[in-house]
PDB file of C-alpha atoms in Angstrom:
ATOM      1  CA  MET Q  58       0.291   0.051  -0.083  1.00 52.00           C
ATOM      2  CA  SER Q  59       1.111   3.491  -0.591  1.00 47.00           C
ATOM      3  CA  GLU Q  60       0.039   6.721   0.612  1.00 48.00           C
ATOM      4  CA  ARG Q  61      -1.002   6.306   3.911  1.00 39.00           C
ATOM      5  CA  ARG Q  62      -1.334   9.646   6.528  1.00 43.00           C
ATOM      6  CA  ALA Q  63       2.259   9.806   7.810  1.00 36.00           C
ATOM      7  CA  PRO Q  64       4.373  13.274   7.947  1.00 37.00           C
ATOM      8  CA  GLY Q  65       4.878  15.575   4.930  1.00 62.00           C
ATOM      9  CA  ALA Q  66       6.715  14.917   2.168  1.00 65.00           C
ATOM     10  CA  THR Q  67      10.442  15.991   1.740  1.00 52.00           C
ATOM     11  CA  ALA Q  68      13.134  15.825  -0.842  1.00 47.00           C
ATOM     12  CA  GLN Q  69      13.306  12.331  -3.030  1.00 40.00           C
ATOM     13  CA  GLY Q  70       9.963  11.318  -1.478  1.00 39.00           C
ATOM     14  CA  ALA Q  71       8.441   8.247  -2.978  1.00 36.00           C
ATOM     15  CA  CYS Q  72       6.648   8.049  -6.391  1.00 44.00           C
ATOM     16  CA  GLY Q  73       4.021   5.010  -5.000  1.00 42.00           C
ATOM     17  CA  GLY Q  74       4.579   2.610  -2.847  1.00 35.00           C
ATOM     18  CA  GLY Q  75       7.418   0.594  -1.476  1.00 30.00           C
ATOM     19  CA  ALA Q  76       8.893  -1.057  -4.107  1.00 28.00           C
ATOM     20  CA  ARG Q  77      12.308  -0.621  -5.553  1.00 25.00           C
ATOM     21  CA  ARG Q  78      13.638   2.948  -7.071  1.00 24.00           C
ATOM     22  CA  PRO Q  79      11.460   3.521 -10.461  1.00 30.00           C
ATOM     23  CA  ALA Q  80      12.953   5.374 -13.013  1.00 31.00           C
ATOM     24  CA  GLY Q  81      12.251   9.182 -11.509  1.00 34.00           C
ATOM     25  CA  CYS Q  82      11.660   9.956  -8.331  1.00 37.00           C
ATOM     26  CA  LEU Q  83      10.383   8.123  -4.611  1.00 36.00           C
ATOM     27  CA  TRP Q  84       7.638   9.601  -3.049  1.00 43.00           C
ATOM     28  CA  GLN Q  85       7.628   9.208   0.842  1.00 33.00           C
ATOM     29  CA  GLY Q  86       4.576   8.205   2.767  1.00 37.00           C
ATOM     30  CA  LEU Q  87       1.788  10.838   2.977  1.00 38.00           C
ATOM     31  CA  SER Q  88      -0.067  12.470   5.801  1.00 32.00           C
ATOM     32  CA  ARG Q  89      -2.848  14.814   6.127  1.00 37.00           C
ATOM     33  CA  ARG Q  90      -1.448  16.477   9.425  1.00 32.00           C
ATOM     34  CA  ALA Q  91      -1.175  19.875   9.732  1.00 30.00           C
ATOM     35  CA  TRP Q  92       1.779  21.648  10.115  1.00 29.00           C
ATOM     36  CA  PRO Q  93       2.112  25.543  11.797  1.00 28.00           C
ATOM     37  CA  ALA Q  94       3.867  27.734   8.964  1.00 29.00           C
ATOM     38  CA  ALA Q  95       5.856  30.874   9.166  1.00 28.00           C
ATOM     39  CA  GLY Q  96       8.089  33.165   6.977  1.00 27.00           C
ATOM     40  CA  VAL Q  97       6.887  34.549   3.423  1.00 28.00           C
ATOM     41  CA  LEU Q  98       3.367  34.241   2.196  1.00 39.00           C
ATOM     42  CA  LEU Q  99       3.274  33.524  -1.372  1.00 48.00           C
ATOM     43  CA  ALA Q 100      -0.316  34.742  -2.426  1.00 36.00           C
ATOM     44  CA  VAL Q 101      -1.980  32.255  -5.033  1.00 30.00           C
ATOM     45  CA  CYS Q 102      -5.033  33.943  -6.507  1.00 30.00           C
ATOM     46  CA  GLY Q 103      -6.884  34.754  -9.665  1.00 32.00           C
ATOM     47  CA  ALA Q 104      -7.193  32.081 -12.200  1.00 33.00           C
ATOM     48  CA  GLY Q 105      -4.839  29.824 -10.021  1.00 36.00           C
ATOM     49  CA  HIS Q 106      -1.533  31.117 -11.161  1.00 35.00           C
ATOM     50  CA  ALA Q 107       0.773  33.093  -8.546  1.00 36.00           C
ATOM     51  CA  GLN Q 108      -0.547  37.022  -9.050  1.00 33.00           C
ATOM     52  CA  ALA Q 109       1.785  38.408  -6.470  1.00 34.00           C
ATOM     53  CA  ILE Q 110       4.681  37.473  -3.652  1.00 35.00           C
ATOM     54  CA  HIS Q 111       4.337  38.996  -0.710  1.00 35.00           C
ATOM     55  CA  ALA Q 112       7.797  39.214   1.341  1.00 33.00           C
ATOM     56  CA  GLN Q 113       7.501  39.295   4.910  1.00 36.00           C
ATOM     57  CA  ALA Q 114      10.382  40.337   7.307  1.00 32.00           C
ATOM     58  CA  ILE Q 115      11.720  37.527   8.947  1.00 34.00           C
ATOM     59  CA  GLN Q 116      14.264  38.337  11.567  1.00 35.00           C
ATOM     60  CA  ALA Q 117      14.319  42.075  10.680  1.00 30.00           C
ATOM     61  CA  GLN Q 118      15.390  40.528   7.472  1.00 38.00           C
ATOM     62  CA  THR Q 119      13.494  41.699   4.000  1.00 40.00           C
ATOM     63  CA  ILE Q 120      13.367  38.699   1.908  1.00 47.00           C
ATOM     64  CA  GLN Q 121      13.251  39.445  -2.395  1.00 55.00           C
ATOM     65  CA  ALA Q 122      11.062  37.331  -4.768  1.00 62.00           C
ATOM     66  CA  HIS Q 123      14.155  36.636  -6.836  1.00 59.00           C
ATOM     67  CA  THR Q 124      15.790  34.987  -3.839  1.00 73.00           C
ATOM     68  CA  ILE Q 125      13.399  32.854  -3.275  1.00 77.00           C
ATOM     69  CA  GLN Q 126      12.948  31.460  -6.231  1.00 78.00           C
ATOM     70  CA  ALA Q 127      16.710  30.807  -6.455  1.00 83.00           C
ATOM     71  CA  LEU Q 128      16.528  28.342  -3.702  1.00 91.00           C
ATOM     72  CA  THR Q 129      15.142  24.714  -3.416  1.00 95.00           C
ATOM     73  CA  ILE Q 130      12.409  23.144  -1.911  1.00 97.00           C
ATOM     74  CA  THR Q 131      13.573  20.592   0.734  1.00 97.00           C
ATOM     75  CA  GLY Q 132       9.623  19.742   1.961  1.00 97.00           C
ATOM     76  CA  ALA Q 133       6.126  20.499   1.864  1.00 98.00           C
ATOM     77  CA  THR Q 134       2.863  19.895   3.762  1.00 97.00           C
ATOM     78  CA  TYR Q 135      -0.697  21.068   3.904  1.00 98.00           C
ATOM     79  CA  ASP Q 136      -1.986  23.764   6.515  1.00 97.00           C
ATOM     80  CA  ALA Q 137      -5.534  25.736   7.008  1.00 97.00           C
ATOM     81  CA  PRO Q 138      -7.332  22.606   7.372  1.00 98.00           C
ATOM     82  CA  THR Q 139     -11.195  23.219   6.285  1.00 98.00           C
ATOM     83  CA  THR Q 140     -14.528  21.820   5.911  1.00 97.00           C
ATOM     84  CA  ARG Q 141     -15.689  23.999   3.205  1.00 97.00           C
ATOM     85  CA  TYR Q 142     -15.647  21.172   0.475  1.00 97.00           C
ATOM     86  CA  ALA Q 143     -17.784  18.351   1.820  1.00 92.00           C
ATOM     87  CA  HIS Q 144     -17.057  15.380  -0.308  1.00 96.00           C
ATOM     88  CA  ALA Q 145     -15.039  13.490   2.423  1.00 95.00           C
ATOM     89  CA  VAL Q 146     -13.980  10.989  -0.107  1.00 97.00           C
ATOM     90  CA  LEU Q 147     -10.789  10.190   1.985  1.00 97.00           C
ATOM     91  CA  GLY Q 148     -12.587   9.287   4.802  1.00 95.00           C
ATOM     92  CA  ASP Q 149     -13.439  12.578   6.631  1.00 95.00           C
ATOM     93  CA  ALA Q 150     -14.943  16.010   5.771  1.00 93.00           C
ATOM     94  CA  VAL Q 151     -11.243  17.999   6.363  1.00 97.00           C
ATOM     95  CA  GLU Q 152      -9.151  19.139   3.624  1.00 98.00           C
ATOM     96  CA  TRP Q 153      -6.572  22.011   3.084  1.00 98.00           C
ATOM     97  CA  GLY Q 154      -6.819  25.974   2.217  1.00 98.00           C
ATOM     98  CA  ALA Q 155      -2.751  26.163   2.037  1.00 97.00           C
ATOM     99  CA  LEU Q 156       0.522  24.412   1.208  1.00 97.00           C
ATOM    100  CA  VAL Q 157       3.670  25.025   2.927  1.00 97.00           C
ATOM    101  CA  LEU Q 158       6.824  24.862   1.357  1.00 97.00           C
ATOM    102  CA  THR Q 159      10.512  24.443   3.120  1.00 96.00           C
ATOM    103  CA  LEU Q 160      13.285  25.812   1.373  1.00 95.00           C
ATOM    104  CA  SER Q 161      16.573  24.961   1.569  1.00 94.00           C
ATOM    105  CA  ASP Q 162      17.903  28.301   3.781  1.00 91.00           C
ATOM    106  CA  GLY Q 163      15.084  26.675   6.100  1.00 90.00           C
ATOM    107  CA  LEU Q 164      12.577  29.641   5.102  1.00 90.00           C
ATOM    108  CA  GLN Q 165       9.133  28.295   4.827  1.00 93.00           C
ATOM    109  CA  LEU Q 166       6.561  29.613   1.913  1.00 94.00           C
ATOM    110  CA  ARG Q 167       2.824  29.483   2.631  1.00 95.00           C
ATOM    111  CA  LEU Q 168       0.558  29.429  -0.153  1.00 96.00           C
ATOM    112  CA  THR Q 169      -3.172  30.212   0.107  1.00 97.00           C
ATOM    113  CA  LEU Q 170      -5.953  28.991  -2.158  1.00 97.00           C
ATOM    114  CA  PRO Q 171      -8.780  31.152  -2.483  1.00 97.00           C
ATOM    115  CA  GLU Q 172     -12.004  29.961  -0.861  1.00 97.00           C
ATOM    116  CA  ALA Q 173     -13.434  28.441  -4.174  1.00 97.00           C
ATOM    117  CA  ARG Q 174     -10.564  25.752  -3.458  1.00 98.00           C
ATOM    118  CA  VAL Q 175      -9.147  23.085  -1.282  1.00 98.00           C
ATOM    119  CA  PHE Q 176      -5.995  20.528  -1.570  1.00 98.00           C
ATOM    120  CA  GLU Q 177      -8.350  17.414  -1.432  1.00 98.00           C
ATOM    121  CA  ASP Q 178      -5.109  15.236  -0.917  1.00 98.00           C
ATOM    122  CA  LEU Q 179      -3.291  13.039   1.988  1.00 97.00           C
ATOM    123  CA  ALA Q 180       0.173  14.850   1.503  1.00 96.00           C
ATOM    124  CA  PRO Q 181       2.249  16.872  -1.522  1.00 98.00           C
ATOM    125  CA  ARG Q 182       4.485  14.702  -3.484  1.00 98.00           C
ATOM    126  CA  LEU Q 183       8.013  15.965  -4.258  1.00 98.00           C
ATOM    127  CA  ALA Q 184       9.614  15.283  -7.652  1.00 97.00           C
ATOM    128  CA  ASP Q 185      12.237  16.734 -10.092  1.00 98.00           C
ATOM    129  CA  LEU Q 186       9.693  17.213 -12.986  1.00 98.00           C
ATOM    130  CA  ASP Q 187      12.323  18.974 -15.186  1.00 96.00           C
ATOM    131  CA  GLY Q 188      15.961  17.369 -14.600  1.00 96.00           C
ATOM    132  CA  ASP Q 189      17.345  20.672 -12.821  1.00 95.00           C
ATOM    133  CA  GLY Q 190      18.173  18.682  -9.625  1.00 95.00           C
ATOM    134  CA  ALA Q 191      15.519  20.361  -7.656  1.00 96.00           C
ATOM    135  CA  PRO Q 192      12.002  19.344  -7.049  1.00 97.00           C
ATOM    136  CA  GLU Q 193       8.621  20.337  -7.844  1.00 98.00           C
ATOM    137  CA  VAL Q 194       5.572  19.882  -6.180  1.00 98.00           C
ATOM    138  CA  ILE Q 195       2.895  17.614  -7.138  1.00 98.00           C
ATOM    139  CA  VAL Q 196      -0.377  18.136  -5.359  1.00 98.00           C
ATOM    140  CA  ILE Q 197      -4.560  17.507  -5.883  1.00 98.00           C
ATOM    141  CA  GLU Q 198      -6.299  20.940  -6.182  1.00 98.00           C
ATOM    142  CA  THR Q 199     -10.109  20.941  -6.505  1.00 98.00           C
ATOM    143  CA  ASP Q 200     -12.624  23.466  -7.174  1.00 98.00           C
ATOM    144  CA  ARG Q 201     -15.765  23.214  -5.567  1.00 97.00           C
ATOM    145  CA  THR Q 202     -18.097  23.270  -8.745  1.00 98.00           C
ATOM    146  CA  LEU Q 203     -15.552  21.752 -10.953  1.00 98.00           C
ATOM    147  CA  GLY Q 204     -14.165  18.900  -9.127  1.00 98.00           C
ATOM    148  CA  ALA Q 205     -10.089  18.054  -8.943  1.00 98.00           C
ATOM    149  CA  SER Q 206      -6.993  18.676 -10.760  1.00 98.00           C
ATOM    150  CA  LEU Q 207      -3.463  17.531 -10.643  1.00 98.00           C
ATOM    151  CA  ALA Q 208      -1.532  20.512 -10.068  1.00 98.00           C
ATOM    152  CA  ILE Q 209       2.556  21.361 -10.341  1.00 98.00           C
ATOM    153  CA  TYR Q 210       3.712  24.028  -7.943  1.00 97.00           C
ATOM    154  CA  ASP Q 211       7.494  25.723  -7.376  1.00 96.00           C
ATOM    155  CA  THR Q 212       8.323  28.628  -5.616  1.00 93.00           C
ATOM    156  CA  THR Q 213       6.749  30.921  -7.717  1.00 92.00           C
ATOM    157  CA  GLY Q 214       3.310  29.526  -7.345  1.00 94.00           C
ATOM    158  CA  LYS Q 215       1.519  26.962  -9.472  1.00 97.00           C
ATOM    159  CA  ILE Q 216       2.995  26.384 -12.733  1.00 97.00           C
ATOM    160  CA  ALA Q 217       1.194  23.977 -14.412  1.00 98.00           C
ATOM    161  CA  ALA Q 218      -2.267  21.778 -13.916  1.00 98.00           C
ATOM    162  CA  THR Q 219      -4.480  19.346 -15.616  1.00 98.00           C
ATOM    163  CA  PRO Q 220      -7.990  20.411 -16.462  1.00 98.00           C
ATOM    164  CA  TYR Q 221     -10.660  20.032 -13.849  1.00 98.00           C
ATOM    165  CA  ILE Q 222     -12.469  17.204 -13.914  1.00 98.00           C
ATOM    166  CA  GLY Q 223     -15.524  19.370 -14.464  1.00 98.00           C
ATOM    167  CA  ARG Q 224     -18.333  18.858 -11.506  1.00 97.00           C
ATOM    168  CA  THR Q 225     -18.263  18.752  -7.874  1.00 97.00           C
ATOM    169  CA  ASN Q 226     -17.025  15.704  -6.039  1.00 97.00           C
ATOM    170  CA  ARG Q 227     -14.985  14.252  -8.579  1.00 98.00           C
ATOM    171  CA  TRP Q 228     -11.881  13.133  -7.767  1.00 98.00           C
ATOM    172  CA  LEU Q 229      -8.290  11.796  -9.092  1.00 98.00           C
ATOM    173  CA  ALA Q 230      -5.863   9.395  -7.133  1.00 98.00           C
ATOM    174  CA  PRO Q 231      -1.776   9.658  -8.499  1.00 98.00           C
ATOM    175  CA  VAL Q 232      -0.116   7.081  -9.334  1.00 98.00           C
ATOM    176  CA  GLY Q 233       3.110   8.324  -9.633  1.00 98.00           C
ATOM    177  CA  ALA Q 234       5.598  10.448 -11.542  1.00 98.00           C
ATOM    178  CA  GLY Q 235       8.823   9.255 -13.490  1.00 97.00           C
ATOM    179  CA  ASP Q 236      10.078   8.653 -16.914  1.00 98.00           C
ATOM    180  CA  LEU Q 237       7.590   6.136 -18.158  1.00 98.00           C
ATOM    181  CA  ASP Q 238       8.787   5.343 -21.680  1.00 97.00           C
ATOM    182  CA  GLY Q 239      12.646   5.781 -21.653  1.00 95.00           C
ATOM    183  CA  ASP Q 240      12.573   9.290 -23.651  1.00 95.00           C
ATOM    184  CA  GLY Q 241      14.124  11.344 -20.622  1.00 96.00           C
ATOM    185  CA  LEU Q 242      11.378  12.801 -20.034  1.00 97.00           C
ATOM    186  CA  VAL Q 243       9.113  12.836 -16.819  1.00 98.00           C
ATOM    187  CA  GLU Q 244       5.344  11.510 -17.409  1.00 98.00           C
ATOM    188  CA  LEU Q 245       2.491  11.592 -14.696  1.00 98.00           C
ATOM    189  CA  ALA Q 246      -0.156   9.224 -14.101  1.00 98.00           C
ATOM    190  CA  TYR Q 247      -3.260   9.028 -11.795  1.00 98.00           C
ATOM    191  CA  ILE Q 248      -6.624   7.341 -12.306  1.00 98.00           C
ATOM    192  CA  ASP Q 249      -9.181   9.786 -12.813  1.00 98.00           C
ATOM    193  CA  ARG Q 250     -11.957   9.225 -10.774  1.00 98.00           C
ATOM    194  CA  PRO Q 251     -11.116   5.738  -9.373  1.00 98.00           C
ATOM    195  CA  HIS Q 252     -14.561   4.868  -8.141  1.00 98.00           C
ATOM    196  CA  LEU Q 253     -16.552   6.077 -11.354  1.00 98.00           C
ATOM    197  CA  ALA Q 254     -14.670   6.186 -14.410  1.00 98.00           C
ATOM    198  CA  LYS Q 255     -11.758   4.178 -13.106  1.00 98.00           C
ATOM    199  CA  THR Q 256      -9.331   5.632 -16.025  1.00 98.00           C
ATOM    200  CA  LEU Q 257      -5.542   5.746 -16.003  1.00 98.00           C
ATOM    201  CA  ARG Q 258      -4.435   9.165 -17.576  1.00 98.00           C
ATOM    202  CA  ILE Q 259      -0.663  10.138 -18.520  1.00 98.00           C
ATOM    203  CA  TRP Q 260       0.284  13.299 -18.717  1.00 98.00           C
ATOM    204  CA  ARG Q 261       4.228  14.370 -19.456  1.00 98.00           C
ATOM    205  CA  TYR Q 262       5.884  17.806 -18.308  1.00 98.00           C
ATOM    206  CA  VAL Q 263       7.336  19.628 -20.981  1.00 97.00           C
ATOM    207  CA  ASP Q 264       8.117  23.321 -20.517  1.00 96.00           C
ATOM    208  CA  ARG Q 265       6.505  23.628 -17.735  1.00 96.00           C
ATOM    209  CA  ALA Q 266       3.180  22.864 -18.732  1.00 97.00           C
ATOM    210  CA  LEU Q 267       1.494  18.900 -18.576  1.00 98.00           C
ATOM    211  CA  VAL Q 268       0.556  17.664 -21.890  1.00 98.00           C
ATOM    212  CA  PRO Q 269      -1.632  14.676 -22.262  1.00 98.00           C
ATOM    213  CA  VAL Q 270       0.258  11.475 -23.521  1.00 98.00           C
ATOM    214  CA  ALA Q 271      -1.878   8.547 -23.152  1.00 98.00           C
ATOM    215  CA  ASP Q 272      -5.366   6.897 -21.232  1.00 98.00           C
ATOM    216  CA  LEU Q 273      -6.311   3.475 -20.864  1.00 98.00           C
ATOM    217  CA  THR Q 274      -9.863   2.443 -18.894  1.00 98.00           C
ATOM    218  CA  GLY Q 275     -10.946  -0.079 -16.507  1.00 98.00           C
ATOM    219  CA  LEU Q 276      -8.134   0.689 -13.686  1.00 99.00           C
ATOM    220  CA  THR Q 277      -8.454   1.954 -10.325  1.00 98.00           C
ATOM    221  CA  ASN Q 278      -6.376   2.313  -6.975  1.00 98.00           C
ATOM    222  CA  HIS Q 279      -8.479   4.006  -4.405  1.00 98.00           C
ATOM    223  CA  LYS Q 280     -12.169   2.981  -2.551  1.00 98.00           C
ATOM    224  CA  ILE Q 281     -14.100   5.477  -1.168  1.00 97.00           C
ATOM    225  CA  GLY Q 282     -13.274   6.324   2.195  1.00 96.00           C
ATOM    226  CA  TRP Q 283      -9.756   4.830   2.265  1.00 97.00           C
ATOM    227  CA  ASP Q 284      -7.327   7.341   3.449  1.00 97.00           C
ATOM    228  CA  PHE Q 285      -4.362   5.616   1.716  1.00 97.00           C
ATOM    229  CA  ILE Q 286      -4.057   5.056  -2.194  1.00 98.00           C
ATOM    230  CA  VAL Q 287      -2.739   1.734  -3.386  1.00 98.00           C
ATOM    231  CA  GLY Q 288      -0.099   0.837  -5.721  1.00 98.00           C
ATOM    232  CA  GLY Q 289       2.036   3.179  -7.060  1.00 98.00           C
ATOM    233  CA  LEU Q 290       5.333   3.194  -9.660  1.00 98.00           C
ATOM    234  CA  ARG Q 291       7.684   0.105  -9.688  1.00 98.00           C
ATOM    235  CA  ASP Q 292      11.003  -0.975 -11.795  1.00 97.00           C
ATOM    236  CA  CYS Q 293      11.675  -4.460 -11.375  1.00 97.00           C
ATOM    237  CA  GLY Q 294      14.979  -3.819 -14.168  1.00 95.00           C
ATOM    238  CA  THR Q 295      13.017  -4.274 -17.141  1.00 93.00           C
ATOM    239  CA  GLY Q 296      11.006  -0.686 -17.085  1.00 96.00           C
ATOM    240  CA  ALA Q 297       8.890   1.445 -14.962  1.00 97.00           C
ATOM    241  CA  GLU Q 298       5.445  -0.080 -14.321  1.00 98.00           C
ATOM    242  CA  MET Q 299       2.239   1.992 -13.147  1.00 98.00           C
ATOM    243  CA  ILE Q 300       0.788  -0.728 -10.315  1.00 98.00           C
ATOM    244  CA  THR Q 301      -3.236  -0.670  -9.970  1.00 98.00           C
ATOM    245  CA  ALA Q 302      -5.957  -2.427  -9.297  1.00 98.00           C
ATOM    246  CA  ASP Q 303      -8.371  -3.583 -12.151  1.00 98.00           C
ATOM    247  CA  ALA Q 304     -11.911  -1.857 -12.441  1.00 98.00           C
ATOM    248  CA  ASP Q 305     -13.564  -4.751 -10.494  1.00 98.00           C
ATOM    249  CA  TRP Q 306     -11.044  -5.388  -7.751  1.00 98.00           C
ATOM    250  CA  ARG Q 307     -10.318  -9.308  -9.015  1.00 98.00           C
ATOM    251  CA  SER Q 308      -6.480  -8.092 -10.148  1.00 98.00           C
ATOM    252  CA  VAL Q 309      -3.065  -6.210  -9.532  1.00 98.00           C
ATOM    253  CA  MET Q 310      -2.205  -5.227 -12.794  1.00 98.00           C
ATOM    254  CA  ALA Q 311       0.895  -3.678 -13.966  1.00 98.00           C
ATOM    255  CA  THR Q 312       0.503  -1.250 -17.193  1.00 98.00           C
ATOM    256  CA  ARG Q 313       3.574  -0.249 -19.478  1.00 98.00           C
ATOM    257  CA  LEU Q 314       3.434   3.513 -21.455  1.00 98.00           C
ATOM    258  CA  THR Q 315       4.568   1.678 -25.232  1.00 97.00           C
ATOM    259  CA  PRO Q 316       4.859   3.296 -28.650  1.00 96.00           C
ATOM    260  CA  SER Q 317       1.502   2.677 -29.004  1.00 96.00           C
ATOM    261  CA  GLY Q 318      -0.221   3.393 -25.539  1.00 97.00           C
ATOM    262  CA  PRO Q 319      -0.375   1.889 -22.459  1.00 98.00           C
ATOM    263  CA  VAL Q 320      -0.341  -1.963 -22.427  1.00 98.00           C
ATOM    264  CA  THR Q 321      -1.604  -3.647 -18.939  1.00 98.00           C
ATOM    265  CA  ARG Q 322      -1.561  -7.105 -17.448  1.00 98.00           C
ATOM    266  CA  PRO Q 323      -2.691  -8.971 -14.414  1.00 98.00           C
ATOM    267  CA  VAL Q 324       0.717  -9.959 -11.949  1.00 98.00           C
ATOM    268  CA  ALA Q 325      -1.391 -10.724  -8.529  1.00 98.00           C
ATOM    269  CA  ALA Q 326      -4.820 -11.987  -7.748  1.00 98.00           C
ATOM    270  CA  TYR Q 327      -6.522  -8.873  -5.217  1.00 98.00           C
ATOM    271  CA  THR Q 328      -7.745  -9.816  -1.824  1.00 98.00           C
ATOM    272  CA  ASP Q 329      -6.684  -6.753   0.355  1.00 98.00           C
ATOM    273  CA  PRO Q 330      -4.757  -3.760  -0.009  1.00 98.00           C
ATOM    274  CA  SER Q 331      -1.874  -6.170   1.449  1.00 97.00           C
ATOM    275  CA  SER Q 332      -1.893  -7.882  -1.957  1.00 98.00           C
ATOM    276  CA  PHE Q 333       0.310  -5.182  -3.547  1.00 98.00           C
ATOM    277  CA  ASP Q 334       2.895  -5.033  -1.275  1.00 97.00           C
ATOM    278  CA  ASP Q 335       4.713  -8.089  -2.804  1.00 97.00           C
ATOM    279  CA  VAL Q 336       3.785  -6.798  -6.286  1.00 98.00           C
ATOM    280  CA  MET Q 337       5.520  -3.387  -5.513  1.00 98.00           C
ATOM    281  CA  ALA Q 338       8.668  -5.096  -3.970  1.00 97.00           C
ATOM    282  CA  CYS Q 339       8.935  -6.776  -7.335  1.00 97.00           C
ATOM    283  CA  ALA Q 340       8.196 -10.047  -5.489  1.00 96.00           C
ATOM    284  CA  GLN Q 341       5.472 -10.749  -8.074  1.00 90.00           C
TER     285      GLN Q 341
END
């Protein structure tokens, strides 16, 4: 299993479960724990991208925006718990109104969403998406009327996102981020509406934008009320595989991104979430 509620993400977190390190990054276990924020407030407003950076004095020093942008993100967590979006897909009615980034000099940035949005998520995920050695932050950002999207943040605010699903109470569950097809670029995979559409969607991060790559129906990785997401990415020596369940929760599935599109196969029977343990550890 992966993404249970645990401490927030730090640099070189995990791309899914506890498997061998995949082609890309690894994401640590995830959490919904609140974390007090301090330091610089990075205001996120308007259509979703950062409109302004407000520098607060820290220990009598004024931090300039260009200085902040030059720093590396070393950790991230959510803050500002809120019940303004009553979906409860993760088992309770509490979501998050702010994202807190910890930077390489110990500074913290706080990014606050407009009232119409929440982070409907377990914890932020860190991954180096552009190969510059510094991670970006991957989150599930939800609009109260348009549902969830997968969004990418850095120290400047939101830099890329998939479209919102299109209606309220519609969610997505990340699978992982890594070079899924060996082209040297990072792809991001998630299950769109894991309880309804059950569709794997793969996007590629190129020039600070997410470009659609491929879709495959009949897969899922979450049940309503779970405070974790099963599966993730693994690489057992023959390339990256996306590990999910089939739509009926009968099999654990391994999916590869090939030149002709995603190809999936069953690798184990599903009985309960522990069915993923051996698969993610490359024992099946």
